[in-house]
Coordinates of C-alpha atoms and ligand atoms in Angstrom, one line a residue:
M1 CA 38.6 42.2 -49.7
T2 CA 42.2 42.1 -50.6
D3 CA 44.0 40.3 -53.5
R4 CA 45.8 38.1 -50.9
R5 CA 42.8 35.8 -50.9
V6 CA 43.3 33.1 -53.6
A7 CA 41.1 30.2 -54.7
V8 CA 42.7 27.2 -56.4
I9 CA 40.3 25.3 -58.5
G10 CA 41.6 21.8 -59.5
L11 CA 43.8 20.2 -56.9
G12 CA 45.7 17.6 -59.2
N13 CA 49.3 17.1 -59.8
M14 CA 49.8 20.8 -60.6
G15 CA 47.0 22.6 -58.7
A16 CA 47.8 21.0 -55.3
A17 CA 51.4 22.0 -55.6
M18 CA 50.5 25.5 -56.7
A19 CA 48.1 25.9 -53.7
A20 CA 50.8 24.8 -51.3
T21 CA 53.3 27.2 -52.9
L22 CA 50.8 30.1 -52.6
A23 CA 50.0 29.3 -49.1
R24 CA 53.8 29.2 -48.3
A25 CA 54.0 32.6 -49.9
G26 CA 51.4 34.0 -47.4
F27 CA 48.3 33.9 -49.4
A28 CA 45.0 32.7 -47.7
V29 CA 44.2 29.8 -50.0
T30 CA 40.9 28.0 -50.5
G31 CA 40.9 25.0 -52.7
Y32 CA 38.1 23.2 -54.7
D33 CA 38.2 19.8 -56.5
P34 CA 35.3 17.3 -56.8
A35 CA 37.7 14.3 -56.7
P36 CA 37.1 12.0 -53.7
D37 CA 40.6 12.4 -52.4
A38 CA 40.6 16.2 -52.8
G39 CA 40.4 16.6 -49.0
D40 CA 43.6 14.7 -48.5
R41 CA 45.3 16.8 -51.2
A42 CA 44.0 20.0 -49.6
R43 CA 45.3 18.9 -46.2
A44 CA 48.8 18.1 -47.7
A45 CA 48.9 21.4 -49.4
G46 CA 47.9 23.2 -46.1
I47 CA 44.8 24.8 -47.4
A48 CA 41.0 25.0 -46.7
L49 CA 38.6 23.1 -49.0
A50 CA 35.5 24.6 -50.3
A51 CA 32.4 22.6 -51.1
S52 CA 31.6 24.1 -54.5
P53 CA 33.2 26.3 -57.2
A54 CA 30.9 29.0 -56.2
A55 CA 32.0 28.8 -52.6
A56 CA 35.7 28.9 -53.7
F57 CA 35.0 32.0 -55.9
A58 CA 33.1 33.6 -53.0
A59 CA 36.0 33.1 -50.5
A60 CA 38.6 34.8 -52.7
D61 CA 39.4 37.7 -55.0
I62 CA 41.6 35.8 -57.3
A63 CA 41.0 32.3 -58.6
V64 CA 43.8 30.2 -60.1
L65 CA 42.4 27.4 -62.3
S66 CA 44.4 24.2 -62.9
L67 CA 41.9 22.0 -64.8
P68 CA 42.3 19.1 -67.3
M69 CA 40.9 20.9 -70.2
A70 CA 38.8 23.7 -71.7
A71 CA 35.5 21.9 -71.0
H72 CA 36.3 21.9 -67.3
V73 CA 37.3 25.6 -67.4
E74 CA 34.0 26.4 -69.2
A75 CA 32.1 24.4 -66.5
V76 CA 33.5 26.3 -63.5
L77 CA 33.2 29.7 -65.0
A78 CA 30.0 29.5 -67.2
G79 CA 28.3 26.3 -66.1
E80 CA 25.7 25.6 -63.5
G81 CA 27.0 26.7 -60.0
G82 CA 30.1 28.4 -61.7
L83 CA 31.3 32.0 -61.4
L84 CA 28.9 33.6 -64.0
A85 CA 25.9 32.0 -62.3
A86 CA 26.8 33.7 -58.9
A87 CA 25.2 37.0 -59.6
D88 CA 26.2 38.5 -56.3
L89 CA 29.9 38.2 -57.1
T90 CA 31.7 40.9 -58.9
G91 CA 35.3 41.9 -59.7
R92 CA 36.9 38.5 -59.6
L93 CA 40.2 37.9 -61.4
V94 CA 40.6 34.4 -62.9
I95 CA 44.1 33.2 -63.7
D96 CA 43.7 30.1 -66.0
T97 CA 46.9 27.9 -65.8
T98 CA 45.1 25.0 -67.6
T99 CA 46.6 24.1 -71.0
S100 CA 43.4 25.2 -72.7
E101 CA 42.0 26.4 -76.0
P102 CA 42.7 29.9 -77.2
A103 CA 39.3 30.4 -78.8
V104 CA 37.4 29.2 -75.6
T105 CA 39.6 31.4 -73.5
R106 CA 38.8 34.5 -75.6
R107 CA 35.1 33.7 -75.5
L108 CA 35.1 33.1 -71.7
A109 CA 37.2 36.3 -71.1
A110 CA 34.4 38.4 -73.0
A111 CA 31.7 36.8 -70.9
L112 CA 33.5 37.4 -67.8
A113 CA 34.2 41.0 -68.7
A114 CA 30.6 41.7 -69.4
A115 CA 29.8 40.5 -65.8
G116 CA 32.5 42.7 -64.2
H117 CA 35.2 40.0 -63.9
A118 CA 38.5 39.6 -65.7
L119 CA 40.6 36.7 -67.0
V120 CA 44.3 36.2 -67.6
D121 CA 45.6 33.0 -69.3
A122 CA 48.7 31.8 -67.7
P123 CA 49.5 28.2 -68.9
V124 CA 52.7 26.9 -67.3
S125 CA 55.8 24.7 -68.1
G126 CA 57.8 23.1 -65.4
G127 CA 55.6 20.2 -64.0
P128 CA 54.5 19.5 -60.5
A129 CA 58.2 20.0 -59.2
G130 CA 58.3 23.6 -60.6
A131 CA 54.8 24.2 -59.2
A132 CA 55.9 23.0 -55.7
A133 CA 59.0 25.1 -55.9
G134 CA 57.3 28.2 -57.3
T135 CA 59.8 28.1 -60.3
L136 CA 57.2 27.5 -63.1
T137 CA 57.6 29.3 -66.5
M138 CA 54.4 31.2 -67.3
M139 CA 53.1 32.2 -70.7
V140 CA 50.7 35.0 -70.0
G141 CA 48.0 36.6 -72.1
G142 CA 45.7 39.4 -71.0
A143 CA 45.1 43.2 -70.5
A144 CA 48.0 45.0 -68.9
A145 CA 45.9 46.1 -65.9
D146 CA 44.7 42.5 -65.2
I147 CA 48.2 41.2 -65.5
D148 CA 49.4 43.8 -63.0
R149 CA 46.7 42.7 -60.6
A150 CA 47.7 39.1 -61.2
R151 CA 51.4 39.7 -60.8
P152 CA 51.9 38.9 -57.1
V153 CA 50.3 35.5 -57.6
L154 CA 52.2 34.9 -60.9
E155 CA 55.4 35.8 -59.2
A156 CA 54.9 33.5 -56.3
L157 CA 54.4 30.6 -58.7
S158 CA 57.0 31.3 -61.4
A159 CA 60.7 32.0 -62.0
K160 CA 60.0 33.3 -65.4
I161 CA 56.9 35.2 -66.9
S162 CA 56.7 35.6 -70.7
L163 CA 54.1 38.2 -71.7
C164 CA 52.6 36.8 -74.9
G165 CA 49.9 39.4 -75.8
A166 CA 46.1 39.8 -75.4
V167 CA 44.0 37.2 -73.7
G168 CA 44.4 33.8 -75.2
A169 CA 48.0 34.5 -76.5
G170 CA 49.4 32.5 -73.5
H171 CA 47.4 29.5 -74.6
V172 CA 48.6 29.8 -78.2
V173 CA 52.3 29.9 -77.0
K174 CA 51.7 27.0 -74.6
L175 CA 50.3 24.8 -77.4
V176 CA 53.3 25.6 -79.7
N177 CA 55.6 24.7 -76.8
N178 CA 53.9 21.5 -76.1
L179 CA 53.7 20.5 -79.8
L180 CA 57.5 20.9 -80.0
C181 CA 58.1 19.0 -76.8
A182 CA 56.0 16.2 -78.0
A183 CA 57.8 16.2 -81.3
H184 CA 61.2 16.4 -79.7
L185 CA 60.5 13.3 -77.6
L186 CA 60.0 11.3 -80.9
T187 CA 62.9 12.8 -82.7
V188 CA 65.5 12.6 -79.9
S189 CA 64.4 9.1 -79.0
E190 CA 64.8 8.1 -82.7
A191 CA 68.2 9.6 -83.0
V192 CA 69.5 8.2 -79.7
R193 CA 68.4 4.7 -80.8
M194 CA 70.4 5.0 -83.9
G195 CA 73.5 6.1 -82.0
V196 CA 73.1 3.3 -79.5
A197 CA 72.5 0.8 -82.4
A198 CA 75.8 2.1 -83.9
G199 CA 77.7 1.2 -80.7
V200 CA 77.6 4.3 -78.3
D201 CA 76.4 4.0 -74.7
A202 CA 73.1 5.9 -74.3
E203 CA 74.1 8.1 -71.3
T204 CA 77.5 9.0 -72.9
L205 CA 75.6 9.8 -76.2
V206 CA 73.0 12.2 -74.4
G207 CA 75.7 13.8 -72.4
A208 CA 77.8 14.6 -75.4
L209 CA 74.6 15.7 -77.4
N210 CA 73.8 18.1 -74.6
A211 CA 77.0 19.9 -75.3
G212 CA 76.3 20.1 -79.0
S213 CA 73.9 21.9 -81.3
G214 CA 71.4 19.0 -81.6
R215 CA 70.4 19.4 -77.9
A216 CA 66.7 20.1 -76.9
G217 CA 64.9 20.6 -73.6
V218 CA 63.9 16.9 -73.9
S219 CA 67.6 15.7 -74.2
E220 CA 68.7 18.2 -71.3
V221 CA 65.9 17.3 -68.9
N222 CA 63.6 14.4 -69.8
F223 CA 66.3 12.0 -71.0
P224 CA 68.5 12.2 -67.9
R225 CA 65.7 12.7 -65.4
W226 CA 62.9 10.3 -66.4
I227 CA 63.9 8.2 -69.5
L228 CA 67.5 7.0 -69.0
S229 CA 66.9 6.8 -65.3
G230 CA 63.9 4.6 -65.9
S231 CA 61.9 6.5 -63.4
F232 CA 59.1 7.7 -65.6
D233 CA 57.6 9.7 -62.8
S234 CA 57.4 13.3 -64.2
G235 CA 53.7 13.7 -63.1
F236 CA 52.5 14.6 -66.7
T237 CA 50.6 12.0 -68.4
M238 CA 50.2 10.6 -71.9
G239 CA 46.6 11.5 -71.9
L240 CA 47.3 15.3 -71.2
M241 CA 50.0 15.4 -73.8
R242 CA 47.8 13.6 -76.5
K243 CA 45.2 16.4 -75.5
D244 CA 47.8 19.1 -76.2
V245 CA 48.9 17.7 -79.5
R246 CA 45.3 17.4 -80.5
L247 CA 44.7 21.1 -79.5
A248 CA 47.8 22.1 -81.5
E249 CA 46.6 20.3 -84.6
A250 CA 43.2 22.0 -84.2
L251 CA 45.0 25.4 -84.1
A252 CA 47.0 24.6 -87.3
A253 CA 43.7 23.6 -89.1
E254 CA 42.0 26.8 -87.8
T255 CA 44.9 29.0 -89.1
G256 CA 45.4 27.0 -92.4
Q257 CA 48.9 26.3 -91.5
A258 CA 50.6 23.4 -93.3
M259 CA 52.9 21.4 -90.9
P260 CA 54.2 18.4 -92.8
L261 CA 56.6 17.2 -90.1
L262 CA 54.5 18.1 -87.1
E263 CA 51.6 16.1 -88.8
V264 CA 53.6 13.0 -88.6
A265 CA 54.5 13.6 -84.9
G266 CA 50.7 14.2 -84.3
R267 CA 49.8 10.9 -86.0
L268 CA 52.4 9.0 -83.9
W269 CA 51.1 10.4 -80.6
R270 CA 47.5 9.5 -81.7
E271 CA 48.6 6.0 -82.5
S272 CA 50.4 5.7 -79.3
A273 CA 47.1 5.3 -77.5
A274 CA 47.1 1.6 -78.7
D275 CA 50.1 0.8 -76.5
L276 CA 50.3 3.5 -73.8
A277 CA 47.4 4.2 -71.6
D278 CA 46.3 7.8 -70.8
G279 CA 47.5 7.5 -67.2
E280 CA 51.2 6.5 -68.2
D281 CA 54.0 9.0 -67.9
F282 CA 54.4 11.0 -71.2
N283 CA 58.0 10.2 -71.4
R284 CA 57.2 6.6 -72.1
I285 CA 56.7 7.4 -75.7
A286 CA 60.5 8.0 -75.9
A287 CA 61.5 4.8 -74.0
L288 CA 64.6 3.2 -75.7
D289 CA 63.5 -0.4 -75.3
Ligands
NAD301 P1 45.4 16.3 -63.0 O1 44.5 15.4 -63.9 O2 46.4 15.8 -62.1 O3 44.5 17.4 -62.2 C1 43.4 18.0 -62.7 C2 42.4 18.1 -61.4 O4 41.2 18.8 -61.9 C3 41.9 16.7 -60.9 O5 42.2 16.7 -59.5 C4 40.4 16.8 -61.1 O6 39.6 16.1 -60.1 C5 40.2 18.3 -61.2 N1 38.9 18.6 -61.7 C6 38.2 18.2 -62.7 N2 37.1 18.9 -62.9 C7 37.0 19.8 -62.1 C8 36.1 20.8 -61.7 N3 34.9 20.9 -62.4 N4 36.3 21.7 -60.7 C9 37.5 21.5 -60.0 N5 38.4 20.5 -60.2 C10 38.1 19.7 -61.2 O7 46.1 17.3 -64.1 P2 47.5 18.1 -63.9 O8 48.7 17.3 -64.3 O9 47.5 18.7 -62.6 O10 47.3 19.2 -65.0 C11 46.4 20.4 -64.9 C12 46.6 21.2 -66.1 O11 47.9 21.7 -66.2 C13 46.3 20.5 -67.4 O12 45.6 21.4 -68.4 C14 47.7 20.1 -67.9 O13 47.7 19.9 -69.4 C15 48.5 21.3 -67.6 N6 49.9 21.0 -67.3 C16 50.3 19.9 -66.5 C17 51.7 19.8 -66.3 C18 52.2 18.5 -65.6 O14 53.4 18.3 -65.7 N7 51.3 17.7 -64.9 C19 52.6 20.7 -66.8 C20 52.1 21.9 -67.5 C21 50.8 22.0 -67.7

């Protein structure tokens, strides 16, 4: 057994691209995803497809998870047919790139440790394009020895690794990041609409803004690439961002933190479900028309 054998569990927009990047970097990659078109995605990523999560864990020393949410992570680690149910497997390292829930992550990490496995949370920023290019930003939580073991995989997938603290800390940082991104989509859109109504061309306005102190990641990347261009094809959905906002709000409630401005942003994201379906691109909430 060597740490060059990696399973990627969840072959969606992010997971399939990460699997292809790891295969290109020389890892022997096995994928698993129950979706009917998973075989096509595995072929496109140049990887072998396992028939079950247990088979994927058996085929690799390290497993990268890229799943919709914490419940799916719990299912593949602690559910029927998951890692903890495979009593013959030991010493697996799980790298969870899902945008998940810190409390669930800590609980699963403890259960895995008791069974001789380890977990590092490494949620990502950078979208499917960053996953395909191996230039993601990763926010990592875990024990130093586990992060050292994960490092070759993390480095193949990312251009920047931020060490955030103990296990679960990566997921805390990711929720803070996405809550801000969700809020910035609303504030930048509102402000740009004001400038346009006052007579300035939208592209000129955003270009000038990006040289000024009012700029944000959203004005520098999302506006030119997906909103002003009208392409709305970022590969990240309204449904997933609404999930992230909900998780951030739960974290605020858990910590007793008052967030008067972000509370309004959270309400607007919740209410957007009436007009924007879960499958729509998340930048639609900032559309100018
Ligand atoms: P996605 O919906 O495209 O993919 C998720 C995949 O998981 C699907 O293919 C689904 O079939 C699969 N899946 C569901 N249950 C499973 C199980 N039990 N075992 C194996 N596979 C299972 O989602 P995505 O956009 O790839 O996002 C994945 C995660 O990454 C989410 O937590 C998301 O919030 C996060 N994320 C996404 C982006 C992005 O730009 N898309 C960026 C950063 C973080």
